[in-house]
Tab-separated table of C-alpha atoms and ligand atoms in Angstrom:
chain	number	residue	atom	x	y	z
A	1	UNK	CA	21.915	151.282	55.619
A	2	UNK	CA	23.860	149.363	52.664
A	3	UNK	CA	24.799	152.059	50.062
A	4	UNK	CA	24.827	151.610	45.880
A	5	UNK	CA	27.600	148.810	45.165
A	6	UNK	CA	30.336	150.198	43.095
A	7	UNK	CA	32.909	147.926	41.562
A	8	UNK	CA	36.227	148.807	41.136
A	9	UNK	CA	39.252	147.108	39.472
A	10	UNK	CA	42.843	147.345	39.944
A	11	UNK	CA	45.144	147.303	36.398
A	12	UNK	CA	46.308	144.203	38.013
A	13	UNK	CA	43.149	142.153	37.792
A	14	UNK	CA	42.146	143.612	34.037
A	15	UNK	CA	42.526	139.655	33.400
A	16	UNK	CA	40.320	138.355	35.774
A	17	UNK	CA	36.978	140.439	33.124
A	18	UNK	CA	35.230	141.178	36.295
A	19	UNK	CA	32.669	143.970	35.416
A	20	UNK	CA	33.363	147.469	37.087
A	21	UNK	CA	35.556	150.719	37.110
A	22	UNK	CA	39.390	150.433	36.729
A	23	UNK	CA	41.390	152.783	39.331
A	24	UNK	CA	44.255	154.351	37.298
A	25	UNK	CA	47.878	153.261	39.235
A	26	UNK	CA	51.038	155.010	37.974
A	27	UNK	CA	54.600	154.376	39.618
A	28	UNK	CA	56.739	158.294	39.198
A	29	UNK	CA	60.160	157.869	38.005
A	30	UNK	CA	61.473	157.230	41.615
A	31	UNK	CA	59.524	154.081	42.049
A	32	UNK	CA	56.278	155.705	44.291
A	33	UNK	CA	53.034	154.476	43.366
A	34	UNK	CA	50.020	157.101	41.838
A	35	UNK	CA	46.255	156.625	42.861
A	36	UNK	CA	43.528	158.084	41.935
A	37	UNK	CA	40.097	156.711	41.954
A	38	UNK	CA	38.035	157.895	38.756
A	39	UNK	CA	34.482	157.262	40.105
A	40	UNK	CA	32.517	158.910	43.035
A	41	UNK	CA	32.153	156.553	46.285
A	42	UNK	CA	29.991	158.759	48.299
A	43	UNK	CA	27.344	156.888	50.270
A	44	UNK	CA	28.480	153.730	47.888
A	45	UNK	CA	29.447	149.918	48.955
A	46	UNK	CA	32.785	149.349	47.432
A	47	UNK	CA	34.465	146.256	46.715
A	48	UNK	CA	38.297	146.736	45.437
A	49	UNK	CA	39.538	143.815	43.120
A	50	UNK	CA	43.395	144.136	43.635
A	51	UNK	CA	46.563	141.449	43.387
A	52	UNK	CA	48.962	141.430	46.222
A	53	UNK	CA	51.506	139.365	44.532
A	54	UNK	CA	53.928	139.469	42.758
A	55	UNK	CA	55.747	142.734	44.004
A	56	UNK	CA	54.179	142.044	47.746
A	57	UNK	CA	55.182	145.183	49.200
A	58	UNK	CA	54.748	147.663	46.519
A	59	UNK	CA	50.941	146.186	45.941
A	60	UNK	CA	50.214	146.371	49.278
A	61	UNK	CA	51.161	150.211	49.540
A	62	UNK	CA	48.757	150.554	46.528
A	63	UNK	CA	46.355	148.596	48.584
A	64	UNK	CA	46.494	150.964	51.464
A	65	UNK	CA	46.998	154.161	49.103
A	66	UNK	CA	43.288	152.700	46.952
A	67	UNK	CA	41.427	152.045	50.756
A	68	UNK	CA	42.587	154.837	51.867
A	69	UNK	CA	41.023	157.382	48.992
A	70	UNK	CA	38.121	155.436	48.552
A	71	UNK	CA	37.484	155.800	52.470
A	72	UNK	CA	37.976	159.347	51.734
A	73	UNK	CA	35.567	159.615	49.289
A	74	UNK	CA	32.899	158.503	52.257
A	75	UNK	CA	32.305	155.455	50.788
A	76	UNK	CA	29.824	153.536	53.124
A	77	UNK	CA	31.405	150.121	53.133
A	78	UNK	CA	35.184	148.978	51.455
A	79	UNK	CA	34.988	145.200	50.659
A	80	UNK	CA	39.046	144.273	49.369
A	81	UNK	CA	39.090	141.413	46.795
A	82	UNK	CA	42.616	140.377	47.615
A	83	UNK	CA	42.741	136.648	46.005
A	84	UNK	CA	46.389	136.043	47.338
A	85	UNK	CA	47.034	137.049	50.292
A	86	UNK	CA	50.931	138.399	50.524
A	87	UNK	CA	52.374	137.761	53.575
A	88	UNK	CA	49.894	135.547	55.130
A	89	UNK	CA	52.682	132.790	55.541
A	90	UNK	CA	54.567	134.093	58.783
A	91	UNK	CA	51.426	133.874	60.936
A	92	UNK	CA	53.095	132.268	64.205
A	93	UNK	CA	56.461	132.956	66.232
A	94	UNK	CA	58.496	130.208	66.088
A	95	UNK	CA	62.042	132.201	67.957
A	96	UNK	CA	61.393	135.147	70.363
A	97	UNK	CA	61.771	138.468	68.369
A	98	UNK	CA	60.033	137.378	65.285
A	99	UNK	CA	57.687	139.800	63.602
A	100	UNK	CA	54.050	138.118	62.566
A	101	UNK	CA	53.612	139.520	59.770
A	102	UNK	CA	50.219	138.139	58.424
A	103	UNK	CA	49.296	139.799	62.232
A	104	UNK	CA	50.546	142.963	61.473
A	105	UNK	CA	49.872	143.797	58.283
A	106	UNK	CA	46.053	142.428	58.064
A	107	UNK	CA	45.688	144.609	60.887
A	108	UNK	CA	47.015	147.110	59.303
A	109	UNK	CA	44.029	147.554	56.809
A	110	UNK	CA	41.816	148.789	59.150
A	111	UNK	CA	43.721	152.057	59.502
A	112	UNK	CA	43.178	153.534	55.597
A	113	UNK	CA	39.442	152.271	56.546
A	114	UNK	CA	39.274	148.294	55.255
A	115	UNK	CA	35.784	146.644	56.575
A	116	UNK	CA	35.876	143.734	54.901
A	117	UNK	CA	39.303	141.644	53.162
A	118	UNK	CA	37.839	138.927	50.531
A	119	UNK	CA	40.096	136.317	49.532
A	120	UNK	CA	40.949	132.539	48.324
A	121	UNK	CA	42.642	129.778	50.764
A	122	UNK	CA	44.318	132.159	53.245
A	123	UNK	CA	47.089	130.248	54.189
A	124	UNK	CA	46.689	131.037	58.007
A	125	UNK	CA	42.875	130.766	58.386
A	126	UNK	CA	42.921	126.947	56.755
A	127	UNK	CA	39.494	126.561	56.393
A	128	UNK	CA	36.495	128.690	54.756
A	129	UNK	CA	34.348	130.993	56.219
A	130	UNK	CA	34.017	134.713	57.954
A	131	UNK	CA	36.940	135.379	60.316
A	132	UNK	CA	37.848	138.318	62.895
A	133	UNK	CA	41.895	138.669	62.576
A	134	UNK	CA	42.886	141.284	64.318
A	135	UNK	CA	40.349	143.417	64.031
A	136	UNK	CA	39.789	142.825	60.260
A	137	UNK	CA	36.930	140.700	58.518
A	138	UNK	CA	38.464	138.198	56.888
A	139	UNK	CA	36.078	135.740	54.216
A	140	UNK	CA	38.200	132.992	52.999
A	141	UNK	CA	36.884	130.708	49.982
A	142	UNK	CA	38.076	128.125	48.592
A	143	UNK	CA	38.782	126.793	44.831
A	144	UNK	CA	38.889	123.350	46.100
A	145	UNK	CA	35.727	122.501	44.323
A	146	UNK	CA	36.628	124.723	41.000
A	147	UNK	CA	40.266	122.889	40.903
A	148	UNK	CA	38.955	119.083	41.267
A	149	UNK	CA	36.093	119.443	39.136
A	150	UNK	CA	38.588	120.167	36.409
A	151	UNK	CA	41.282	117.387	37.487
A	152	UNK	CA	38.775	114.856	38.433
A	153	UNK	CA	37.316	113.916	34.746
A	154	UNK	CA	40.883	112.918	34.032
A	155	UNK	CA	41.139	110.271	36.709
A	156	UNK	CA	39.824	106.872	37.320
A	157	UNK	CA	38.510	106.639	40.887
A	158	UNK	CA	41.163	109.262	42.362
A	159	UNK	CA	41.960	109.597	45.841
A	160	UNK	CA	42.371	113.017	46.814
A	161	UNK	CA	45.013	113.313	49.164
A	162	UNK	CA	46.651	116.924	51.123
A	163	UNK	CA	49.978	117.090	51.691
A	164	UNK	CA	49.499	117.957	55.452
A	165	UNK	CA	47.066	118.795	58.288
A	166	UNK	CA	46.771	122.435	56.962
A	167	UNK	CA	45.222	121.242	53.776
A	168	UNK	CA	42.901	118.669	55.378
A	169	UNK	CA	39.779	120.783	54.728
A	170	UNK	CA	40.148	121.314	51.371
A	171	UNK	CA	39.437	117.190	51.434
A	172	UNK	CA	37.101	117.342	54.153
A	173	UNK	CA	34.325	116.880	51.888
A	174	UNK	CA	35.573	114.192	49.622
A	175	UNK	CA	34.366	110.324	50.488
A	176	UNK	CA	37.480	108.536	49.607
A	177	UNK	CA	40.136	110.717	50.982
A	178	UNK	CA	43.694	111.065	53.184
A	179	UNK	CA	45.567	113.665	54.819
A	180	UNK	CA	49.737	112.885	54.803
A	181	UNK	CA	52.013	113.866	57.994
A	182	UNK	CA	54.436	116.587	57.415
A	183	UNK	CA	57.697	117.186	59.370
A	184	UNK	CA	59.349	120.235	58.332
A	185	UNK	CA	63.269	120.805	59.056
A	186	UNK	CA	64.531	123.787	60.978
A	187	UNK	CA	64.824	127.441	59.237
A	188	UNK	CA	67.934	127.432	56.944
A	189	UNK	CA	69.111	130.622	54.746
A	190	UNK	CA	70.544	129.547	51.052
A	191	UNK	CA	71.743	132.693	49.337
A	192	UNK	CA	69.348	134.984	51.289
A	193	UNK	CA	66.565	133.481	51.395
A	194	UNK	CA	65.251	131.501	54.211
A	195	UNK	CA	62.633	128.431	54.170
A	196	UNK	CA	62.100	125.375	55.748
A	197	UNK	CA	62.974	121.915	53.852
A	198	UNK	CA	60.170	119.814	54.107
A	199	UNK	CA	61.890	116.099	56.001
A	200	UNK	CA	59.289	113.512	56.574
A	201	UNK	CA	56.243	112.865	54.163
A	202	UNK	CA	54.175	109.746	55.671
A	203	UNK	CA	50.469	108.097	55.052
A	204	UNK	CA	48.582	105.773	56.677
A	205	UNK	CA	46.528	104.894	53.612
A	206	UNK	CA	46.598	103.070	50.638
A	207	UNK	CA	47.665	105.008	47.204
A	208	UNK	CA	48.722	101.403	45.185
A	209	UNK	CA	47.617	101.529	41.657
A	210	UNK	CA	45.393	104.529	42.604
A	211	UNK	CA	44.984	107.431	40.958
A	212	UNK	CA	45.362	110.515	43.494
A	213	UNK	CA	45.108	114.386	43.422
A	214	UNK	CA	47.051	116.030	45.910
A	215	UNK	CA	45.312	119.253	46.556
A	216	UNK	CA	47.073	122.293	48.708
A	217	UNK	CA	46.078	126.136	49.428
A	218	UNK	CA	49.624	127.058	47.801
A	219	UNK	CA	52.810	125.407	45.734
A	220	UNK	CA	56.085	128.069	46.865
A	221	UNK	CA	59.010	126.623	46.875
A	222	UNK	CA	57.429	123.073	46.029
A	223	UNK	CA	59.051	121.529	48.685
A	224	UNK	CA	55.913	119.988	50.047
A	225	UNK	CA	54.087	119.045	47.275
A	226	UNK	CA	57.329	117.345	45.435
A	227	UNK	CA	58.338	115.272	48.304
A	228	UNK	CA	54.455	114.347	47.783
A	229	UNK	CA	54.249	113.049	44.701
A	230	UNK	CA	57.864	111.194	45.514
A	231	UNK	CA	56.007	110.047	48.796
A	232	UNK	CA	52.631	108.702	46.761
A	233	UNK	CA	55.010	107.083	43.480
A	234	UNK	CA	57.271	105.212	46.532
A	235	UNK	CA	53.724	103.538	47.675
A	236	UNK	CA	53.087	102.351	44.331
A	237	UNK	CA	50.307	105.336	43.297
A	238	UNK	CA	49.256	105.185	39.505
A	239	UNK	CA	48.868	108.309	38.278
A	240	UNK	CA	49.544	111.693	40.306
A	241	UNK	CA	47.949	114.861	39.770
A	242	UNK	CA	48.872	117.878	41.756
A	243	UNK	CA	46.171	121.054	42.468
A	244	UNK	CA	46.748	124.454	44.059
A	245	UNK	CA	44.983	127.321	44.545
A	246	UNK	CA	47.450	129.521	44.267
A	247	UNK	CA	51.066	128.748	42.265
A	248	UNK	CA	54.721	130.568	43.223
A	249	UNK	CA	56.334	128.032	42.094
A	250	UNK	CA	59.772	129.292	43.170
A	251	UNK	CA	62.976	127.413	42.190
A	252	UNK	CA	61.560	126.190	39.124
A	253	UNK	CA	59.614	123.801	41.314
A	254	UNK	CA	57.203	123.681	38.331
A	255	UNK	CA	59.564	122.025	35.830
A	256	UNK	CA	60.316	119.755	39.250
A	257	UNK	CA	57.345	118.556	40.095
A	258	UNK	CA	56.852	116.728	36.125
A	259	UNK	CA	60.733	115.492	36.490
A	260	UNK	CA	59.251	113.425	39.613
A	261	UNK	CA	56.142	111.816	38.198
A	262	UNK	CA	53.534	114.297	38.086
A	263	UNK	CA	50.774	113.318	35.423
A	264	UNK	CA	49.684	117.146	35.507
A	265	UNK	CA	49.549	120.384	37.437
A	266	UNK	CA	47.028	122.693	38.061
A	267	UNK	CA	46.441	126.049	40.041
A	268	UNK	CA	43.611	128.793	40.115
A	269	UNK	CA	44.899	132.120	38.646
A	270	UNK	CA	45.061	133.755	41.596
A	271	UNK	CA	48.807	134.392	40.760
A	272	UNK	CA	48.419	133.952	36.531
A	273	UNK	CA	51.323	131.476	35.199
A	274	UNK	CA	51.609	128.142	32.666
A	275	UNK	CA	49.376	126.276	35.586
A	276	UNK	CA	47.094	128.352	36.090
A	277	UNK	CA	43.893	126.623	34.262
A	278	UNK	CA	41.221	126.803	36.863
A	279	UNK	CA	39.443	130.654	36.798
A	280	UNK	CA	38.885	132.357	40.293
A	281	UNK	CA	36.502	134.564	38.316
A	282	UNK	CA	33.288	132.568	39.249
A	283	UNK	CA	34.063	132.447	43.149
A	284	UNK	CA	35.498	135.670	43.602
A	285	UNK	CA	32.006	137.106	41.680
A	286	UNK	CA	30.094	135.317	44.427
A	287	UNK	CA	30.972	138.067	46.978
A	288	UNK	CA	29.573	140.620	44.048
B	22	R5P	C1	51.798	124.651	54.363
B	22	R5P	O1	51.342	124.630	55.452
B	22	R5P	C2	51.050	124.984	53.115
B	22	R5P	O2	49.781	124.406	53.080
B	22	R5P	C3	51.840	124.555	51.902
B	22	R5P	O3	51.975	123.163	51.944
B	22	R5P	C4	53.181	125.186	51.872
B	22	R5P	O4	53.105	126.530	52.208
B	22	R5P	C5	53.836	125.025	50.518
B	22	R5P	O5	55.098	125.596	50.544
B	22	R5P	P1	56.277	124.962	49.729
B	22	R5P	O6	55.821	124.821	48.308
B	22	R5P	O7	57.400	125.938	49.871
B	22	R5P	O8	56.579	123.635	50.376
């Protein structure tokens, strides 16, 4: 039987206005986090509102720590509101030996007592829905809609484009769209840190003297979506508008991305920064 919901908000999502308790987290002087939850969850349906990112690994022990307590606390069902997924980005082997460590770690929520993981364009799901992943619920939305409703007034006719195959259902429902080939490089490590360069951007449709929004689940290292735009000014494209769910922007690929002809930038704030103009509030509440 579905118990009372109770709502309860990590420090780290105070932004995000969503309507419920706020769990108190501390760090001691040694860098270990402090949790304590300040409302009862006996025979109560949580859901946990908490950021993964930045500081990956530290929010995810706070993650665990929170699930854990709550699932102490005999809490009938604990929904996570997680709306960027850390480490969701090494979810295949690509050399023998290789941790997968969207695999692991996802799987590792079930442990503290996790039923249910809510988040926002899971990088390794690539497409919406409700997901088993290794024995953890996964529902994966999507701010597609949210991010070209606010980019699309701005254009005239756009084409909305992804920047590869793993985008292609964020476009899936738009009438006049394209999905570009990506070839990525082989891993190489630049003072240590280790990515992929992004070689080959082709299309096999027409961008001349269109307007187009390029629309991806997530701009890192904005490798992909720069050689993008590059890719859709090359064939002639009027104006180029970029959209991502959720923004890294590592390397200053922000700054980048206007040096090579992007009209404007915008991402959810999933991860809040200077892009981040599009509010996750509204889908996120769905779940509520
Ligand atoms: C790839 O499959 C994803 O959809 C993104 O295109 C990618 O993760 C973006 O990474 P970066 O900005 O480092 O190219």
């Amino acid at each position: 039987m579905a118990g009372e919901k109770l709502v309860l908000v990590s420090p780290n999502c105070r932004d995000l206005e969503i309507k419920g308790a706020e769990i108190d987290i501390k760090v001691f002087p040694d860098g270990e986090n402090y949790i304590r939850i300040p409302e009862d969850c006996t025979n109560r349906d949580v859901v946990l509102f908490h950021r993964c990112y930045p500081d990956q690994d530290k929010s995810l022990i706070q993650l665990f720590l929170a699930i854990y307590q709550i699932n102490e606390m005999h809490a009938t069902k604990i929904t996570a509101v997680v709306p960027y997924l850390a480490y969701a980005r090494q979810d295949k082997r690509f050399l023998d030996g290789e941790a997968v460590s969207s695999h692991i770690i996802y799987g590792m929520l079930k442990t503290p007592g996790c039923d249910e993981l809510v988040t926002l364009d899971c990088h390794f799901l690539k497409e919406t829905g409700t997901f088993k992943y290794n024995g953890i619920r996964i529902v994966n939305l999507t701010m597609a809609e949210e991010l070209l409703k606010y980019l699309k007034p701005k254009c005239k006719d756009p084409l909305v484009i992804s920047p590869d195959e793993g985008a292609r259902y964020l476009v899936e429902k738009e009438k006049d769209a394209g999905v570009m080939k990506k070839v990525r490089g082989t891993y190489k490590t630049v003072d240590g840190s280790s990515f992929r360069e992004v070689e080959v951007h082709s299309m096999e449709f027409d961008v001349k003297d269109r307007d187009v929004i390029i629309i991806d689940d997530i701009i890192s290292t904005g490798g992909t979506m720069i050689k993008a735009v590059k890719a859709c000014k090359e064939h002639g494209a009027n104006d180029v508008y970029c959209a991502a769910t959720h923004g890294l922007f590592l390397k200053g690929s922000l700054d980048e991305l206007y040096r090579v002809g992007a009209k404007e930038v915008v991402c959810s704030d999933s991860i809040p920064g200077r892009a981040s103009k599009v509010q996750i509030k509204n889908v996120m509440s769905s779940i509520l």
